[in-house]
Amino acid sequence: MRRARCPTATQAGLASAEDIHRVFSVVLQSRCAAVMSAREWVHSVNTGAAPVRDNIYKSNQRARGLLKDEVMRQVA
């Protein structure tokens, strides 16, 4: 099976489809949406458990190494 590709090139530079997907997922999880695995989604649907949502401030603090929380332990 071939993987779909949708790279982007603009005046700002180049981005691969993988880069775009990864970065959009990170930004969306920061507050606009809840990003999760298929297993987590099925669990949420079956149990009614609310997805974990994040916020932009904590996301920034984690990226700068100023916040060590459960999310950071999962990423590491």
PDB file of N, CA and C in Angstrom, residues 12-75:
ATOM      1  N   ALA A  12       7.703  30.532   2.720  1.00  0.00           N
ATOM      2  CA  ALA A  12       8.252  30.322   4.062  1.00  0.00           C
ATOM      3  C   ALA A  12       9.142  29.097   4.139  1.00  0.00           C
ATOM      4  N   GLY A  13       9.047  28.192   3.174  1.00  0.00           N
ATOM      5  CA  GLY A  13       9.892  27.008   3.173  1.00  0.00           C
ATOM      6  C   GLY A  13       9.147  25.754   2.788  1.00  0.00           C
ATOM      7  N   LEU A  14       9.770  24.606   3.064  1.00  0.00           N
ATOM      8  CA  LEU A  14       9.227  23.296   2.726  1.00  0.00           C
ATOM      9  C   LEU A  14       8.775  22.562   3.978  1.00  0.00           C
ATOM     10  N   ALA A  15       7.773  21.708   3.827  1.00  0.00           N
ATOM     11  CA  ALA A  15       7.342  20.836   4.915  1.00  0.00           C
ATOM     12  C   ALA A  15       6.845  19.534   4.315  1.00  0.00           C
ATOM     13  N   SER A  16       7.320  18.426   4.877  1.00  0.00           N
ATOM     14  CA  SER A  16       6.842  17.130   4.408  1.00  0.00           C
ATOM     15  C   SER A  16       5.449  16.871   4.974  1.00  0.00           C
ATOM     16  N   ALA A  17       4.755  15.906   4.395  1.00  0.00           N
ATOM     17  CA  ALA A  17       3.430  15.539   4.896  1.00  0.00           C
ATOM     18  C   ALA A  17       3.527  15.075   6.353  1.00  0.00           C
ATOM     19  N   GLU A  18       4.575  14.335   6.663  1.00  0.00           N
ATOM     20  CA  GLU A  18       4.763  13.855   8.035  1.00  0.00           C
ATOM     21  C   GLU A  18       4.964  15.018   8.997  1.00  0.00           C
ATOM     22  N   ASP A  19       5.793  15.992   8.605  1.00  0.00           N
ATOM     23  CA  ASP A  19       6.008  17.172   9.450  1.00  0.00           C
ATOM     24  C   ASP A  19       4.697  17.924   9.679  1.00  0.00           C
ATOM     25  N   ILE A  20       3.938  18.116   8.611  1.00  0.00           N
ATOM     26  CA  ILE A  20       2.667  18.838   8.719  1.00  0.00           C
ATOM     27  C   ILE A  20       1.724  18.115   9.672  1.00  0.00           C
ATOM     28  N   HIS A  21       1.581  16.808   9.508  1.00  0.00           N
ATOM     29  CA  HIS A  21       0.686  16.035  10.367  1.00  0.00           C
ATOM     30  C   HIS A  21       1.121  16.114  11.825  1.00  0.00           C
ATOM     31  N   ARG A  22       2.418  15.930  12.074  1.00  0.00           N
ATOM     32  CA  ARG A  22       2.926  15.947  13.442  1.00  0.00           C
ATOM     33  C   ARG A  22       2.702  17.303  14.100  1.00  0.00           C
ATOM     34  N   VAL A  23       3.048  18.366  13.402  1.00  0.00           N
ATOM     35  CA  VAL A  23       2.925  19.707  13.979  1.00  0.00           C
ATOM     36  C   VAL A  23       1.457  20.102  14.157  1.00  0.00           C
ATOM     37  N   PHE A  24       0.610  19.806  13.185  1.00  0.00           N
ATOM     38  CA  PHE A  24      -0.807  20.111  13.335  1.00  0.00           C
ATOM     39  C   PHE A  24      -1.384  19.368  14.532  1.00  0.00           C
ATOM     40  N   SER A  25      -1.002  18.106  14.723  1.00  0.00           N
ATOM     41  CA  SER A  25      -1.500  17.339  15.867  1.00  0.00           C
ATOM     42  C   SER A  25      -1.069  17.976  17.177  1.00  0.00           C
ATOM     43  N   VAL A  26       0.170  18.419  17.255  1.00  0.00           N
ATOM     44  CA  VAL A  26       0.669  19.078  18.464  1.00  0.00           C
ATOM     45  C   VAL A  26      -0.113  20.361  18.731  1.00  0.00           C
ATOM     46  N   VAL A  27      -0.312  21.181  17.714  1.00  0.00           N
ATOM     47  CA  VAL A  27      -1.024  22.450  17.889  1.00  0.00           C
ATOM     48  C   VAL A  27      -2.493  22.205  18.244  1.00  0.00           C
ATOM     49  N   LEU A  28      -3.141  21.289  17.549  1.00  0.00           N
ATOM     50  CA  LEU A  28      -4.542  21.000  17.850  1.00  0.00           C
ATOM     51  C   LEU A  28      -4.711  20.516  19.281  1.00  0.00           C
ATOM     52  N   GLN A  29      -3.817  19.644  19.748  1.00  0.00           N
ATOM     53  CA  GLN A  29      -3.915  19.130  21.112  1.00  0.00           C
ATOM     54  C   GLN A  29      -3.744  20.250  22.130  1.00  0.00           C
ATOM     55  N   SER A  30      -3.061  21.329  21.760  1.00  0.00           N
ATOM     56  CA  SER A  30      -2.803  22.400  22.721  1.00  0.00           C
ATOM     57  C   SER A  30      -4.066  23.131  23.151  1.00  0.00           C
ATOM     58  N   ARG A  31      -5.181  22.959  22.441  1.00  0.00           N
ATOM     59  CA  ARG A  31      -6.455  23.491  22.924  1.00  0.00           C
ATOM     60  C   ARG A  31      -7.604  23.323  21.942  1.00  0.00           C
ATOM     61  N   CYS A  32      -7.329  23.303  20.683  1.00  0.00           N
ATOM     62  CA  CYS A  32      -8.398  23.292  19.686  1.00  0.00           C
ATOM     63  C   CYS A  32      -9.111  21.953  19.599  1.00  0.00           C
ATOM     64  N   ALA A  33      -8.431  20.883  19.953  1.00  0.00           N
ATOM     65  CA  ALA A  33      -8.999  19.542  19.812  1.00  0.00           C
ATOM     66  C   ALA A  33      -8.275  18.598  20.754  1.00  0.00           C
ATOM     67  N   ALA A  34      -8.778  17.392  20.844  1.00  0.00           N
ATOM     68  CA  ALA A  34      -8.097  16.354  21.605  1.00  0.00           C
ATOM     69  C   ALA A  34      -7.538  15.359  20.603  1.00  0.00           C
ATOM     70  N   VAL A  35      -6.234  15.206  20.616  1.00  0.00           N
ATOM     71  CA  VAL A  35      -5.569  14.273  19.715  1.00  0.00           C
ATOM     72  C   VAL A  35      -5.289  13.002  20.505  1.00  0.00           C
ATOM     73  N   MET A  36      -5.670  11.852  19.935  1.00  0.00           N
ATOM     74  CA  MET A  36      -5.501  10.596  20.654  1.00  0.00           C
ATOM     75  C   MET A  36      -5.344   9.439  19.686  1.00  0.00           C
ATOM     76  N   SER A  37      -4.896   8.331  20.219  1.00  0.00           N
ATOM     77  CA  SER A  37      -4.770   7.125  19.407  1.00  0.00           C
ATOM     78  C   SER A  37      -6.162   6.543  19.153  1.00  0.00           C
ATOM     79  N   ALA A  38      -6.240   5.625  18.210  1.00  0.00           N
ATOM     80  CA  ALA A  38      -7.517   4.956  17.929  1.00  0.00           C
ATOM     81  C   ALA A  38      -7.996   4.206  19.166  1.00  0.00           C
ATOM     82  N   ARG A  39      -7.076   3.569  19.876  1.00  0.00           N
ATOM     83  CA  ARG A  39      -7.450   2.833  21.102  1.00  0.00           C
ATOM     84  C   ARG A  39      -8.048   3.771  22.149  1.00  0.00           C
ATOM     85  N   GLU A  40      -7.433   4.940  22.325  1.00  0.00           N
ATOM     86  CA  GLU A  40      -7.968   5.918  23.288  1.00  0.00           C
ATOM     87  C   GLU A  40      -9.333   6.422  22.847  1.00  0.00           C
ATOM     88  N   TRP A  41      -9.526   6.623  21.545  1.00  0.00           N
ATOM     89  CA  TRP A  41     -10.809   7.100  21.031  1.00  0.00           C
ATOM     90  C   TRP A  41     -11.906   6.066  21.282  1.00  0.00           C
ATOM     91  N   VAL A  42     -11.616   4.799  20.988  1.00  0.00           N
ATOM     92  CA  VAL A  42     -12.602   3.735  21.219  1.00  0.00           C
ATOM     93  C   VAL A  42     -12.956   3.669  22.698  1.00  0.00           C
ATOM     94  N   HIS A  43     -11.961   3.743  23.567  1.00  0.00           N
ATOM     95  CA  HIS A  43     -12.211   3.738  25.013  1.00  0.00           C
ATOM     96  C   HIS A  43     -13.113   4.911  25.406  1.00  0.00           C
ATOM     97  N   SER A  44     -12.826   6.082  24.882  1.00  0.00           N
ATOM     98  CA  SER A  44     -13.619   7.271  25.186  1.00  0.00           C
ATOM     99  C   SER A  44     -15.072   7.106  24.730  1.00  0.00           C
ATOM    100  N   VAL A  45     -15.255   6.566  23.524  1.00  0.00           N
ATOM    101  CA  VAL A  45     -16.611   6.343  22.999  1.00  0.00           C
ATOM    102  C   VAL A  45     -17.346   5.311  23.848  1.00  0.00           C
ATOM    103  N   ASN A  46     -16.676   4.213  24.181  1.00  0.00           N
ATOM    104  CA  ASN A  46     -17.324   3.128  24.930  1.00  0.00           C
ATOM    105  C   ASN A  46     -17.650   3.485  26.365  1.00  0.00           C
ATOM    106  N   THR A  47     -16.805   4.303  26.989  1.00  0.00           N
ATOM    107  CA  THR A  47     -16.986   4.609  28.416  1.00  0.00           C
ATOM    108  C   THR A  47     -17.576   5.982  28.681  1.00  0.00           C
ATOM    109  N   GLY A  48     -17.545   6.843  27.670  1.00  0.00           N
ATOM    110  CA  GLY A  48     -18.005   8.212  27.891  1.00  0.00           C
ATOM    111  C   GLY A  48     -16.950   9.082  28.564  1.00  0.00           C
ATOM    112  N   ALA A  49     -15.755   8.542  28.748  1.00  0.00           N
ATOM    113  CA  ALA A  49     -14.666   9.314  29.373  1.00  0.00           C
ATOM    114  C   ALA A  49     -14.274  10.470  28.462  1.00  0.00           C
ATOM    115  N   ALA A  50     -14.099  11.630  29.062  1.00  0.00           N
ATOM    116  CA  ALA A  50     -13.711  12.809  28.283  1.00  0.00           C
ATOM    117  C   ALA A  50     -12.250  12.687  27.859  1.00  0.00           C
ATOM    118  N   PRO A  51     -11.941  13.041  26.619  1.00  0.00           N
ATOM    119  CA  PRO A  51     -10.542  13.030  26.171  1.00  0.00           C
ATOM    120  C   PRO A  51      -9.713  14.045  26.953  1.00  0.00           C
ATOM    121  N   VAL A  52      -8.439  13.756  27.090  1.00  0.00           N
ATOM    122  CA  VAL A  52      -7.531  14.683  27.762  1.00  0.00           C
ATOM    123  C   VAL A  52      -7.282  15.864  26.830  1.00  0.00           C
ATOM    124  N   ARG A  53      -7.497  17.068  27.339  1.00  0.00           N
ATOM    125  CA  ARG A  53      -7.209  18.275  26.559  1.00  0.00           C
ATOM    126  C   ARG A  53      -6.106  19.043  27.238  1.00  0.00           C
ATOM    127  N   ASP A  54      -5.397  19.793  26.472  1.00  0.00           N
ATOM    128  CA  ASP A  54      -4.248  20.535  26.985  1.00  0.00           C
ATOM    129  C   ASP A  54      -4.499  22.022  26.788  1.00  0.00           C
ATOM    130  N   ASN A  55      -3.506  22.844  27.049  1.00  0.00           N
ATOM    131  CA  ASN A  55      -3.629  24.266  26.760  1.00  0.00           C
ATOM    132  C   ASN A  55      -2.306  24.819  26.265  1.00  0.00           C
ATOM    133  N   ILE A  56      -2.364  25.936  25.592  1.00  0.00           N
ATOM    134  CA  ILE A  56      -1.201  26.510  24.933  1.00  0.00           C
ATOM    135  C   ILE A  56      -0.103  26.877  25.934  1.00  0.00           C
ATOM    136  N   TYR A  57      -0.470  27.442  27.070  1.00  0.00           N
ATOM    137  CA  TYR A  57       0.529  27.850  28.054  1.00  0.00           C
ATOM    138  C   TYR A  57       1.338  26.656  28.551  1.00  0.00           C
ATOM    139  N   LYS A  58       0.651  25.587  28.990  1.00  0.00           N
ATOM    140  CA  LYS A  58       1.372  24.409  29.486  1.00  0.00           C
ATOM    141  C   LYS A  58       2.205  23.771  28.378  1.00  0.00           C
ATOM    142  N   SER A  59       1.681  23.738  27.169  1.00  0.00           N
ATOM    143  CA  SER A  59       2.415  23.189  26.041  1.00  0.00           C
ATOM    144  C   SER A  59       3.725  23.945  25.836  1.00  0.00           C
ATOM    145  N   ASN A  60       3.670  25.262  25.900  1.00  0.00           N
ATOM    146  CA  ASN A  60       4.857  26.091  25.747  1.00  0.00           C
ATOM    147  C   ASN A  60       5.847  25.851  26.891  1.00  0.00           C
ATOM    148  N   GLN A  61       5.333  25.763  28.110  1.00  0.00           N
ATOM    149  CA  GLN A  61       6.210  25.553  29.258  1.00  0.00           C
ATOM    150  C   GLN A  61       6.913  24.200  29.181  1.00  0.00           C
ATOM    151  N   ARG A  62       6.191  23.156  28.714  1.00  0.00           N
ATOM    152  CA  ARG A  62       6.797  21.841  28.532  1.00  0.00           C
ATOM    153  C   ARG A  62       7.902  21.895  27.488  1.00  0.00           C
ATOM    154  N   ALA A  63       7.620  22.537  26.364  1.00  0.00           N
ATOM    155  CA  ALA A  63       8.588  22.613  25.264  1.00  0.00           C
ATOM    156  C   ALA A  63       9.857  23.345  25.693  1.00  0.00           C
ATOM    157  N   ARG A  64       9.722  24.281  26.594  1.00  0.00           N
ATOM    158  CA  ARG A  64      10.875  25.044  27.076  1.00  0.00           C
ATOM    159  C   ARG A  64      11.557  24.369  28.266  1.00  0.00           C
ATOM    160  N   GLY A  65      11.035  23.211  28.700  1.00  0.00           N
ATOM    161  CA  GLY A  65      11.633  22.484  29.817  1.00  0.00           C
ATOM    162  C   GLY A  65      11.299  23.052  31.170  1.00  0.00           C
ATOM    163  N   LEU A  66      10.274  23.901  31.244  1.00  0.00           N
ATOM    164  CA  LEU A  66       9.908  24.548  32.494  1.00  0.00           C
ATOM    165  C   LEU A  66       8.790  23.825  33.231  1.00  0.00           C
ATOM    166  N   LEU A  67       8.197  22.822  32.609  1.00  0.00           N
ATOM    167  CA  LEU A  67       7.105  22.075  33.229  1.00  0.00           C
ATOM    168  C   LEU A  67       7.353  20.588  33.028  1.00  0.00           C
ATOM    169  N   LYS A  68       7.431  19.866  34.110  1.00  0.00           N
ATOM    170  CA  LYS A  68       7.585  18.409  34.073  1.00  0.00           C
ATOM    171  C   LYS A  68       6.313  17.817  34.664  1.00  0.00           C
ATOM    172  N   ASP A  69       5.428  17.341  33.836  1.00  0.00           N
ATOM    173  CA  ASP A  69       4.177  16.763  34.311  1.00  0.00           C
ATOM    174  C   ASP A  69       3.941  15.409  33.660  1.00  0.00           C
ATOM    175  N   GLU A  70       2.782  14.830  33.881  1.00  0.00           N
ATOM    176  CA  GLU A  70       2.466  13.501  33.354  1.00  0.00           C
ATOM    177  C   GLU A  70       2.558  13.451  31.837  1.00  0.00           C
ATOM    178  N   VAL A  71       2.150  14.515  31.174  1.00  0.00           N
ATOM    179  CA  VAL A  71       2.227  14.554  29.704  1.00  0.00           C
ATOM    180  C   VAL A  71       3.674  14.430  29.264  1.00  0.00           C
ATOM    181  N   MET A  72       4.575  15.124  29.920  1.00  0.00           N
ATOM    182  CA  MET A  72       5.981  15.076  29.554  1.00  0.00           C
ATOM    183  C   MET A  72       6.566  13.695  29.792  1.00  0.00           C
ATOM    184  N   ARG A  73       6.130  13.019  30.855  1.00  0.00           N
ATOM    185  CA  ARG A  73       6.621  11.663  31.126  1.00  0.00           C
ATOM    186  C   ARG A  73       6.148  10.690  30.048  1.00  0.00           C
ATOM    187  N   GLN A  74       4.956  10.897  29.506  1.00  0.00           N
ATOM    188  CA  GLN A  74       4.436  10.029  28.444  1.00  0.00           C
ATOM    189  C   GLN A  74       5.192  10.248  27.148  1.00  0.00           C
ATOM    190  N   VAL A  75       5.610  11.483  26.884  1.00  0.00           N
ATOM    191  CA  VAL A  75       6.321  11.817  25.646  1.00  0.00           C
ATOM    192  C   VAL A  75       7.742  11.277  25.684  1.00  0.00           C
TER     193      VAL A  75
END
